[in-house]
PDB file of C-alpha atoms in Angstrom:
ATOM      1  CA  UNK A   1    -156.806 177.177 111.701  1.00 68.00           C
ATOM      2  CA  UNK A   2    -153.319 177.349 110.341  1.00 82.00           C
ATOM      3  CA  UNK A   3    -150.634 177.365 112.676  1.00 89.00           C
ATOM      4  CA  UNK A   4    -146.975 178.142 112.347  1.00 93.00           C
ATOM      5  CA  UNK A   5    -144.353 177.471 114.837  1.00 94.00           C
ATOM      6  CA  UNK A   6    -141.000 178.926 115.041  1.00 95.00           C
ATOM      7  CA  UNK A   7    -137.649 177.918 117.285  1.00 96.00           C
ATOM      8  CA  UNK A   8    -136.403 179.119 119.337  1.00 96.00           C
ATOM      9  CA  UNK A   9    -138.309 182.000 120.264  1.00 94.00           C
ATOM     10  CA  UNK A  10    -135.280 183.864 121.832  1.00 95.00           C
ATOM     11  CA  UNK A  11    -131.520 183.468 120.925  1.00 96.00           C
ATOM     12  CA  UNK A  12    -128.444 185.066 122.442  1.00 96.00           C
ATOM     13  CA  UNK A  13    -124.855 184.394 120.711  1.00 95.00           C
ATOM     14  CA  UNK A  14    -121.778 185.525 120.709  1.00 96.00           C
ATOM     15  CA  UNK A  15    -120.686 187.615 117.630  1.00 96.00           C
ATOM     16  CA  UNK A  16    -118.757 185.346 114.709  1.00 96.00           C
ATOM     17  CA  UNK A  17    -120.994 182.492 115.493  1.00 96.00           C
ATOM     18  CA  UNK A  18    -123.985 181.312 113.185  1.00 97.00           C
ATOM     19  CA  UNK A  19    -127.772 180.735 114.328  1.00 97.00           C
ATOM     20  CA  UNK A  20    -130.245 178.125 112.664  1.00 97.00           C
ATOM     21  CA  UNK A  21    -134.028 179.312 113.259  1.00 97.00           C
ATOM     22  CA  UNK A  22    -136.845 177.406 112.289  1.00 97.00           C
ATOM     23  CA  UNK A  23    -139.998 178.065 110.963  1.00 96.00           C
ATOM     24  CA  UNK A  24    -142.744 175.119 110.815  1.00 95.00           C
ATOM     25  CA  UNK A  25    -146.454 174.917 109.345  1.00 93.00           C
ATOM     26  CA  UNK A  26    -147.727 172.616 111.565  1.00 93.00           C
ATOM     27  CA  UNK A  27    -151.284 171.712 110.086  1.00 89.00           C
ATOM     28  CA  UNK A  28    -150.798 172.202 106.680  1.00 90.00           C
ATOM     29  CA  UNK A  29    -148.200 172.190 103.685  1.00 90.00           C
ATOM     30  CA  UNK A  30    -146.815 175.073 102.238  1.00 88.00           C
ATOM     31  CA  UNK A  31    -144.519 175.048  99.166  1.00 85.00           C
ATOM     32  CA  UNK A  32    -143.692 178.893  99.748  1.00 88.00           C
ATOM     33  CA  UNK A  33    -142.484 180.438 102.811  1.00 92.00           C
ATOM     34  CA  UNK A  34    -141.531 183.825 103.719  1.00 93.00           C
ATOM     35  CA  UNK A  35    -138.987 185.510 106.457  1.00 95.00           C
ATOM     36  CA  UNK A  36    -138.959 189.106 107.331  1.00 93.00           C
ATOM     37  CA  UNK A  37    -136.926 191.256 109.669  1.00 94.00           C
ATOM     38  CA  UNK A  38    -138.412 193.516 112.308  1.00 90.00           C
ATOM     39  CA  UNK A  39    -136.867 195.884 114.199  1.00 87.00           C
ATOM     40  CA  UNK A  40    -137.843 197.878 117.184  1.00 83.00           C
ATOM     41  CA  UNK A  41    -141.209 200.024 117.003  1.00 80.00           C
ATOM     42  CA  UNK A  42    -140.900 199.474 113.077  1.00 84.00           C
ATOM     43  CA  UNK A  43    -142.545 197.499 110.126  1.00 87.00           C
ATOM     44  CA  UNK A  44    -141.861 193.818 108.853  1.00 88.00           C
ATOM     45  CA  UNK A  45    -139.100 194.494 106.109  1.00 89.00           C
ATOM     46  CA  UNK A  46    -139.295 191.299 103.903  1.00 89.00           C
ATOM     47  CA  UNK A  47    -136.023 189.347 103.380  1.00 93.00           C
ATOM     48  CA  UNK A  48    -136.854 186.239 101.364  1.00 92.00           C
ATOM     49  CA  UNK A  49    -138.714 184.209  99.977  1.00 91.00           C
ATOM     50  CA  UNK A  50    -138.165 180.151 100.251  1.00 90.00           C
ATOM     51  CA  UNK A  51    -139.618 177.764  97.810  1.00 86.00           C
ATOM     52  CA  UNK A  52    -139.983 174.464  98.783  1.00 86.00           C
ATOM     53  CA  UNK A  53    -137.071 172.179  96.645  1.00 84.00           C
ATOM     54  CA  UNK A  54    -135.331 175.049  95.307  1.00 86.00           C
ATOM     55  CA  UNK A  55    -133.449 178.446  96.072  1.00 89.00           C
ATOM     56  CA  UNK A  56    -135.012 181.163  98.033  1.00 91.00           C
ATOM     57  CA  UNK A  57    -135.555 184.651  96.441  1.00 90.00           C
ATOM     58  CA  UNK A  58    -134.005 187.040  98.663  1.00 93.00           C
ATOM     59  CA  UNK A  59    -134.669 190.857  98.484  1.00 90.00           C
ATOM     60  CA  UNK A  60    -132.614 193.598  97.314  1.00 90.00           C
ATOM     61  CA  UNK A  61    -130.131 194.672  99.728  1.00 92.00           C
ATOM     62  CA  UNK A  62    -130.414 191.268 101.622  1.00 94.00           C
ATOM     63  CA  UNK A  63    -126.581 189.271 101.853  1.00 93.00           C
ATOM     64  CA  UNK A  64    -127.608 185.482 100.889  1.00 92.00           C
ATOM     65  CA  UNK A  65    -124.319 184.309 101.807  1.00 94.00           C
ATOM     66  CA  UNK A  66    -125.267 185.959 105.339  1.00 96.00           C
ATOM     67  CA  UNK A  67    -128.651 184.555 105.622  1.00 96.00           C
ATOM     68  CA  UNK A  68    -128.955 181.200 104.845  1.00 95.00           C
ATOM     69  CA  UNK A  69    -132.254 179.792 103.484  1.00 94.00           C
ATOM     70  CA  UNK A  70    -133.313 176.158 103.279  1.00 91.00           C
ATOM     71  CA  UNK A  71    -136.979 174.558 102.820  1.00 90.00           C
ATOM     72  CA  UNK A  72    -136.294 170.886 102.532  1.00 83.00           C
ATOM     73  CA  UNK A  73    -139.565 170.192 103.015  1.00 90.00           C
ATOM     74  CA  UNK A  74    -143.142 171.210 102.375  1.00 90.00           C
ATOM     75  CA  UNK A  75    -143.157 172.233 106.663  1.00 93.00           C
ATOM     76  CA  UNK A  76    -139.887 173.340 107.428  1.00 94.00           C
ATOM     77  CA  UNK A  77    -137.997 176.085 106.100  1.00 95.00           C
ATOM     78  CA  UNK A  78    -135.138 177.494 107.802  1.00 96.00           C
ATOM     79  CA  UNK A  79    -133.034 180.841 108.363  1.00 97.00           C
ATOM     80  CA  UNK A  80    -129.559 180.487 109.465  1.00 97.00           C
ATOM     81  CA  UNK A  81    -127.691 183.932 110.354  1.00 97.00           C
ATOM     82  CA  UNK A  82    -124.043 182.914 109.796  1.00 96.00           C
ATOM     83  CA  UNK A  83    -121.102 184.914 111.226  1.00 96.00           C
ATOM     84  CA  UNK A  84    -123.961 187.006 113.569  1.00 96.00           C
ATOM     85  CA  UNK A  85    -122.731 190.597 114.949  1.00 96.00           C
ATOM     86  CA  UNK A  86    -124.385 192.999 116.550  1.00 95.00           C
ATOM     87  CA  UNK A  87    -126.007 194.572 113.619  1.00 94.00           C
ATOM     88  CA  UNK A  88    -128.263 191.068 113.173  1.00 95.00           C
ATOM     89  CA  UNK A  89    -129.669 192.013 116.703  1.00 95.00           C
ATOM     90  CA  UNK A  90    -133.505 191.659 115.401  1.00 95.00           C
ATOM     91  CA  UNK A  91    -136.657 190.334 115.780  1.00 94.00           C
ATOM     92  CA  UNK A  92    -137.339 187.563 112.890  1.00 96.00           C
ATOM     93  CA  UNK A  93    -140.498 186.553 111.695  1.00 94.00           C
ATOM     94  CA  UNK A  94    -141.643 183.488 109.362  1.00 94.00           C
ATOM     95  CA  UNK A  95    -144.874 183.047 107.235  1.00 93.00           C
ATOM     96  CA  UNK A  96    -146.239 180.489 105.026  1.00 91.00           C
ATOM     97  CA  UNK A  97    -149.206 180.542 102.936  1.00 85.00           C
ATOM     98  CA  UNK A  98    -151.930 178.239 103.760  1.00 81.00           C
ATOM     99  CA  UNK A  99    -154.461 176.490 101.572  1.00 78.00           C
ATOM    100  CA  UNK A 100    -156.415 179.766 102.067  1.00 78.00           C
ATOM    101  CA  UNK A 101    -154.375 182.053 100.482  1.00 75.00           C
ATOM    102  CA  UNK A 102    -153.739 183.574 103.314  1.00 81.00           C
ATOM    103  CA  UNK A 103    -150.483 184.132 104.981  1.00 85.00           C
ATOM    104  CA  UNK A 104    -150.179 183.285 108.445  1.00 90.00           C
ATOM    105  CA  UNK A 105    -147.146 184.110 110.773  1.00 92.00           C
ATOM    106  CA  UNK A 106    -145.176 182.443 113.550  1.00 93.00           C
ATOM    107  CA  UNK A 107    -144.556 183.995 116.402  1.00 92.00           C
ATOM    108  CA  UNK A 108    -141.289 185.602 115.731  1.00 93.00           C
ATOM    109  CA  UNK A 109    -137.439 184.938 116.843  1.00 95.00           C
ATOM    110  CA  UNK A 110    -135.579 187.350 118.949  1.00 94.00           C
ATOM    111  CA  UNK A 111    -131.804 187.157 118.332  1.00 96.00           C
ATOM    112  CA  UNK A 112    -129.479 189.337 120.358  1.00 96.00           C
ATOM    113  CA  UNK A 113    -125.852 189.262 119.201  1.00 96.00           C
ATOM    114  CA  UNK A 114    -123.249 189.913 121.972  1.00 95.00           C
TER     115      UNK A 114
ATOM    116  CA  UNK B   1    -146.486 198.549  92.008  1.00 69.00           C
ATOM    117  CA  UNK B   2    -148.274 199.380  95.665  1.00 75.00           C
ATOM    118  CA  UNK B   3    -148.207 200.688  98.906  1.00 84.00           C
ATOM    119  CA  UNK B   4    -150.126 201.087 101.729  1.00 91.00           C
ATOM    120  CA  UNK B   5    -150.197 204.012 104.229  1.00 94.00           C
ATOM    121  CA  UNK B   6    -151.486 204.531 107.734  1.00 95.00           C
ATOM    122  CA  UNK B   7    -152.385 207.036 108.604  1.00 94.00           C
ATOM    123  CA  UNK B   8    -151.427 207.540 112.385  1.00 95.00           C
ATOM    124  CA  UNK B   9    -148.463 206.032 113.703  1.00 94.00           C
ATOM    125  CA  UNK B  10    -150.239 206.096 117.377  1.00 96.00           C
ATOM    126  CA  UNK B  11    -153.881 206.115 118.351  1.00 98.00           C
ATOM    127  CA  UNK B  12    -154.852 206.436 121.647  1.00 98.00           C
ATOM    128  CA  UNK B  13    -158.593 205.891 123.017  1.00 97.00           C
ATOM    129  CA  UNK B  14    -160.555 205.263 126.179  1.00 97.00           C
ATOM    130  CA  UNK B  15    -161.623 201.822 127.174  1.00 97.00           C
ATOM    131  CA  UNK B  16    -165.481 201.379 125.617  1.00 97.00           C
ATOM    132  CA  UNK B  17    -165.237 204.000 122.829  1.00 97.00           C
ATOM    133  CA  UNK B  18    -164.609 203.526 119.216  1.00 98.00           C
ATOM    134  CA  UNK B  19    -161.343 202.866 117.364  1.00 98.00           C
ATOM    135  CA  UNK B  20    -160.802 203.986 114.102  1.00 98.00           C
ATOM    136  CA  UNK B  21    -156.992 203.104 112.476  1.00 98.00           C
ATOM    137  CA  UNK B  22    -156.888 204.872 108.902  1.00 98.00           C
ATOM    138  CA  UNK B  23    -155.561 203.033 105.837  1.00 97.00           C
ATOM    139  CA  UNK B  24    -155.082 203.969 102.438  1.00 95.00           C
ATOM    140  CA  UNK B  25    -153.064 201.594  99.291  1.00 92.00           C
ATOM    141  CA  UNK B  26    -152.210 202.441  95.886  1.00 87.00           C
ATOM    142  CA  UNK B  27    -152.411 199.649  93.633  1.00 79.00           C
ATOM    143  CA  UNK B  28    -152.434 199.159  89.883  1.00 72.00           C
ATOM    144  CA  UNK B  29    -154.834 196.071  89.898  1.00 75.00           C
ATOM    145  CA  UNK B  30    -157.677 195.497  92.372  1.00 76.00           C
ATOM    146  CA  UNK B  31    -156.081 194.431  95.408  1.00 82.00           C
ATOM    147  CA  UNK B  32    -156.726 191.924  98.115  1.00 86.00           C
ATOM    148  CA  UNK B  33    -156.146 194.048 101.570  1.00 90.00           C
ATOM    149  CA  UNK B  34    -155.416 192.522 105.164  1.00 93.00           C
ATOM    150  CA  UNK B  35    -155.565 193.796 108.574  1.00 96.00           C
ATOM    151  CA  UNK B  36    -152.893 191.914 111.143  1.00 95.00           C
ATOM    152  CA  UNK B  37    -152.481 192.764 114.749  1.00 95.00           C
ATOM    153  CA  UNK B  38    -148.938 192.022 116.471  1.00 92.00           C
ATOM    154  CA  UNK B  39    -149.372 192.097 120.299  1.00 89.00           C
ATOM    155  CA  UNK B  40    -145.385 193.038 122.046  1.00 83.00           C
ATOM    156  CA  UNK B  41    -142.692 190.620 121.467  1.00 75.00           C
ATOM    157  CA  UNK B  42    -145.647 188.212 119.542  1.00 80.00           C
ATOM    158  CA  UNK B  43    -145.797 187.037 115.420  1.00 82.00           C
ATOM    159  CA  UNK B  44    -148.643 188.664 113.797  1.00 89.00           C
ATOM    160  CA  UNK B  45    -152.389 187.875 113.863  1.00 91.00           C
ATOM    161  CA  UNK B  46    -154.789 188.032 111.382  1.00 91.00           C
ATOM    162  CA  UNK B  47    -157.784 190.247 112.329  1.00 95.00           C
ATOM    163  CA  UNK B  48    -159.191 190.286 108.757  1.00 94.00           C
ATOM    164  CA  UNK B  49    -159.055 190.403 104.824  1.00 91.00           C
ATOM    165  CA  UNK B  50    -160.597 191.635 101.646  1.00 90.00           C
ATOM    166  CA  UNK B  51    -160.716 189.628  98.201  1.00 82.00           C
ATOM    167  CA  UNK B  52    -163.394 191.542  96.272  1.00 75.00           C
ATOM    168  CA  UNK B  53    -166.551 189.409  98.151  1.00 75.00           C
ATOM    169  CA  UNK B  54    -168.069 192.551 100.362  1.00 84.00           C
ATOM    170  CA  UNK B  55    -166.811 195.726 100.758  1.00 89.00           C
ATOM    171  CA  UNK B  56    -167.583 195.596 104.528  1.00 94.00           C
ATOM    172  CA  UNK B  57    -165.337 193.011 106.288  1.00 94.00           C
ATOM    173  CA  UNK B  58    -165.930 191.479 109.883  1.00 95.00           C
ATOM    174  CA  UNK B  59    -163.308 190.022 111.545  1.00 95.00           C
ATOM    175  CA  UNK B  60    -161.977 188.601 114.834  1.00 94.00           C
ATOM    176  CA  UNK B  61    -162.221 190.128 118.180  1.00 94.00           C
ATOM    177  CA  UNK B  62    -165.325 192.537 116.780  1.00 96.00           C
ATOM    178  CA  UNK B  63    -162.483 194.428 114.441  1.00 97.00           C
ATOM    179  CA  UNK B  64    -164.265 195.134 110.833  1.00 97.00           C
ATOM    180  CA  UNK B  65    -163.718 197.638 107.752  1.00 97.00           C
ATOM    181  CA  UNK B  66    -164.804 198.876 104.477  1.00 94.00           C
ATOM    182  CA  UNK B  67    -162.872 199.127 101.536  1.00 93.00           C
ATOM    183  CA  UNK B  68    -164.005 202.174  99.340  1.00 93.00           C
ATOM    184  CA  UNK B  69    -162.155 202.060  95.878  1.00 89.00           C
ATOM    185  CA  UNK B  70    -163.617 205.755  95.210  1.00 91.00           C
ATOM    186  CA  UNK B  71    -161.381 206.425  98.471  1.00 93.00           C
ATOM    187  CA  UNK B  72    -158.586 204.000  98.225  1.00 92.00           C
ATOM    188  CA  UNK B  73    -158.943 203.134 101.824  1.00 94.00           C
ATOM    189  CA  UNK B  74    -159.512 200.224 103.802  1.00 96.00           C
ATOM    190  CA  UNK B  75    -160.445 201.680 107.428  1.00 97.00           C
ATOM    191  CA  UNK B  76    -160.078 199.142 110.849  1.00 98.00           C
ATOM    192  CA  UNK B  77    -162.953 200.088 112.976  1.00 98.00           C
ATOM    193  CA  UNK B  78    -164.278 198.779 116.297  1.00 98.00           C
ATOM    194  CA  UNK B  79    -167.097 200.035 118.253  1.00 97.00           C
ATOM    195  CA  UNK B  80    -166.053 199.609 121.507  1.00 97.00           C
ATOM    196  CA  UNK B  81    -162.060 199.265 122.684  1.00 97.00           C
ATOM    197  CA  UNK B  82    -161.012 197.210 125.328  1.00 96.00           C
ATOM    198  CA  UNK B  83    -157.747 196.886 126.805  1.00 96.00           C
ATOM    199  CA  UNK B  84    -156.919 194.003 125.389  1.00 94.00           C
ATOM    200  CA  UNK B  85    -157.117 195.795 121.867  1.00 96.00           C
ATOM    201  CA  UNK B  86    -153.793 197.741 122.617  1.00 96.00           C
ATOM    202  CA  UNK B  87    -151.779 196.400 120.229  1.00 96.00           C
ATOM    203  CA  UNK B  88    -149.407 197.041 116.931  1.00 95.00           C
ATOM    204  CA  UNK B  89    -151.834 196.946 114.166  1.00 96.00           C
ATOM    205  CA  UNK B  90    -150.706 196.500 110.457  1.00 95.00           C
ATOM    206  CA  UNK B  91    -152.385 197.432 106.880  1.00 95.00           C
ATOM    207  CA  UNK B  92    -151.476 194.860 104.451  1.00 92.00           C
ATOM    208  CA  UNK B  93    -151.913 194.748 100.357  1.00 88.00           C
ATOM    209  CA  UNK B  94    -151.155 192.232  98.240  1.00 82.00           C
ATOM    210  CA  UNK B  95    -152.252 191.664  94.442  1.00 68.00           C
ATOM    211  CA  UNK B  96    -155.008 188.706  94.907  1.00 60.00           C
ATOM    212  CA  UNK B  97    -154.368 185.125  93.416  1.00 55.00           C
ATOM    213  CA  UNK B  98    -151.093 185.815  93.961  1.00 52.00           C
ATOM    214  CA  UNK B  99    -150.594 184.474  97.964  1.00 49.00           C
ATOM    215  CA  UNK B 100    -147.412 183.135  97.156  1.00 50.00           C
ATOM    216  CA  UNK B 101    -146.178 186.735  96.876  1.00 64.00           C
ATOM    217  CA  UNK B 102    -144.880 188.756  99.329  1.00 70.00           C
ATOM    218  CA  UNK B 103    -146.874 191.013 101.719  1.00 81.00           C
ATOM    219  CA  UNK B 104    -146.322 194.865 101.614  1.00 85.00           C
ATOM    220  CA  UNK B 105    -146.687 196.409 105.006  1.00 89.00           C
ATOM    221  CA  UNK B 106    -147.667 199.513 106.326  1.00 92.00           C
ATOM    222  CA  UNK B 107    -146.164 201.282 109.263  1.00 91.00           C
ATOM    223  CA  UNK B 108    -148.215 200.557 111.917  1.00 94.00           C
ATOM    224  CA  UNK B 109    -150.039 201.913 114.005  1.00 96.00           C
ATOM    225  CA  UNK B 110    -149.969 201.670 117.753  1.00 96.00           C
ATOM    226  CA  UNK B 111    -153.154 201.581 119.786  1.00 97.00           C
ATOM    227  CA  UNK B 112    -153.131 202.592 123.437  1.00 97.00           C
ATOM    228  CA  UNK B 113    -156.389 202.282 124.837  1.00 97.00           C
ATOM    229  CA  UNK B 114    -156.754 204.047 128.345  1.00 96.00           C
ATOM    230  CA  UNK B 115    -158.631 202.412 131.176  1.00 94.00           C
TER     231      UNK B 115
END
């Protein structure tokens, strides 16, 4: 089936400094990928959306100078949090559609911001 | 537009009796429907999905459920729980054919299933 890696799984930083996480389809392509934000004992809240070759869509509310999105290719998109406090504390979670119309999810990205 | 609620933010049940996690959407167009399951501090799995084949969907792990338009609902049942089943579980729409769209999510619901 389709699988989707992300790294790191867990991240602790210091506040002011910026985190790259990774999200990877590992047996297929996927020209669309999607990263959402998760916080404790609540739902996925959807951030962006990242097209492969051009600029991700990112969702009302949602600082794209803040969260950096880039899919450079069609099996690696990535997320970086730039300038991280506290507030960014969250669980972070990466999809990408596979040839099944389906999405399917990595396993998520804890980042704790000291 | 649509949404999707669940019902119950927190099930609990007895090892070896039924589950039953309520889901309704509202949807302008026929939607395609998805249950995931997130297990703690884990990405999300899907359990199963609906794109106007049959009503009645089977999916992993002995998870199924039946999408009644007349009822807007799309019910996860399971005969008999285990404690492996405990779990976050998610209700899912999306408009079909259109996969490279975003998800919308319910709530959740959290199943505790008692030994």
């Amino acid at each position: 089936g389709a699988v989707v890696s992300q790294h790191p799984s867990w991240v602790i930083c210091k506040s002011g400094t910026s985190v790259k996480i990774e999200c990877r389809s590992l047996d297929f392509q996927a020209t669309t990928m999607f990263w959402y934000r998760q916080f404790p004992k609540q739902s996925l809240m959807l951030m962006a959306t990242s097209n492969e070759g051009s600029k991700a869509t990112y969702e009302q509310g949602v600082e794209k100078d803040k969260f950096l999105i880039n899919h450079a290719s069609l099996t690696l998109s990535t997320l970086t949090v730039t300038s991280a406090h506290p507030e960014d504390s969250s669980f972070y979670i990466c999809s990408a559609i596979g040839g099944d119309d389906t999405q399917y999810f990595g396993p998520g990205t804890r980042l704790t911001v000291l | 537009a649509q949404s999707v609620t669940q019902l119950d933010s927190h099930v609990s049940v007895s090892e070896g009796t039924p589950v039953l996690l309520r889901c309704n959407y509202s949807s302008s167009y026929s939607p395609s429907l998805f249950w995931y399951v997130q297990h703690p501090n884990k990405g999300l799995q899907l359990l199963l999905k609906y794109t106007s084949a049959a009503t009645l969907v089977k999916g992993i792990n002995g998870f199924e459920a039946e999408f009644k338009k007349s009822e807007t609902s799309f019910h996860l049942t399971k005969p008999s729980a285990h404690m492996s089943d405990a779990a976050e579980y998610f209700c899912v729409v999306t408009l079909p054919g259109t996969g490279r769209r975003a998800l919308t999510f319910g709530s959740g619901t959290r199943l505790q299933v008692q030994p």
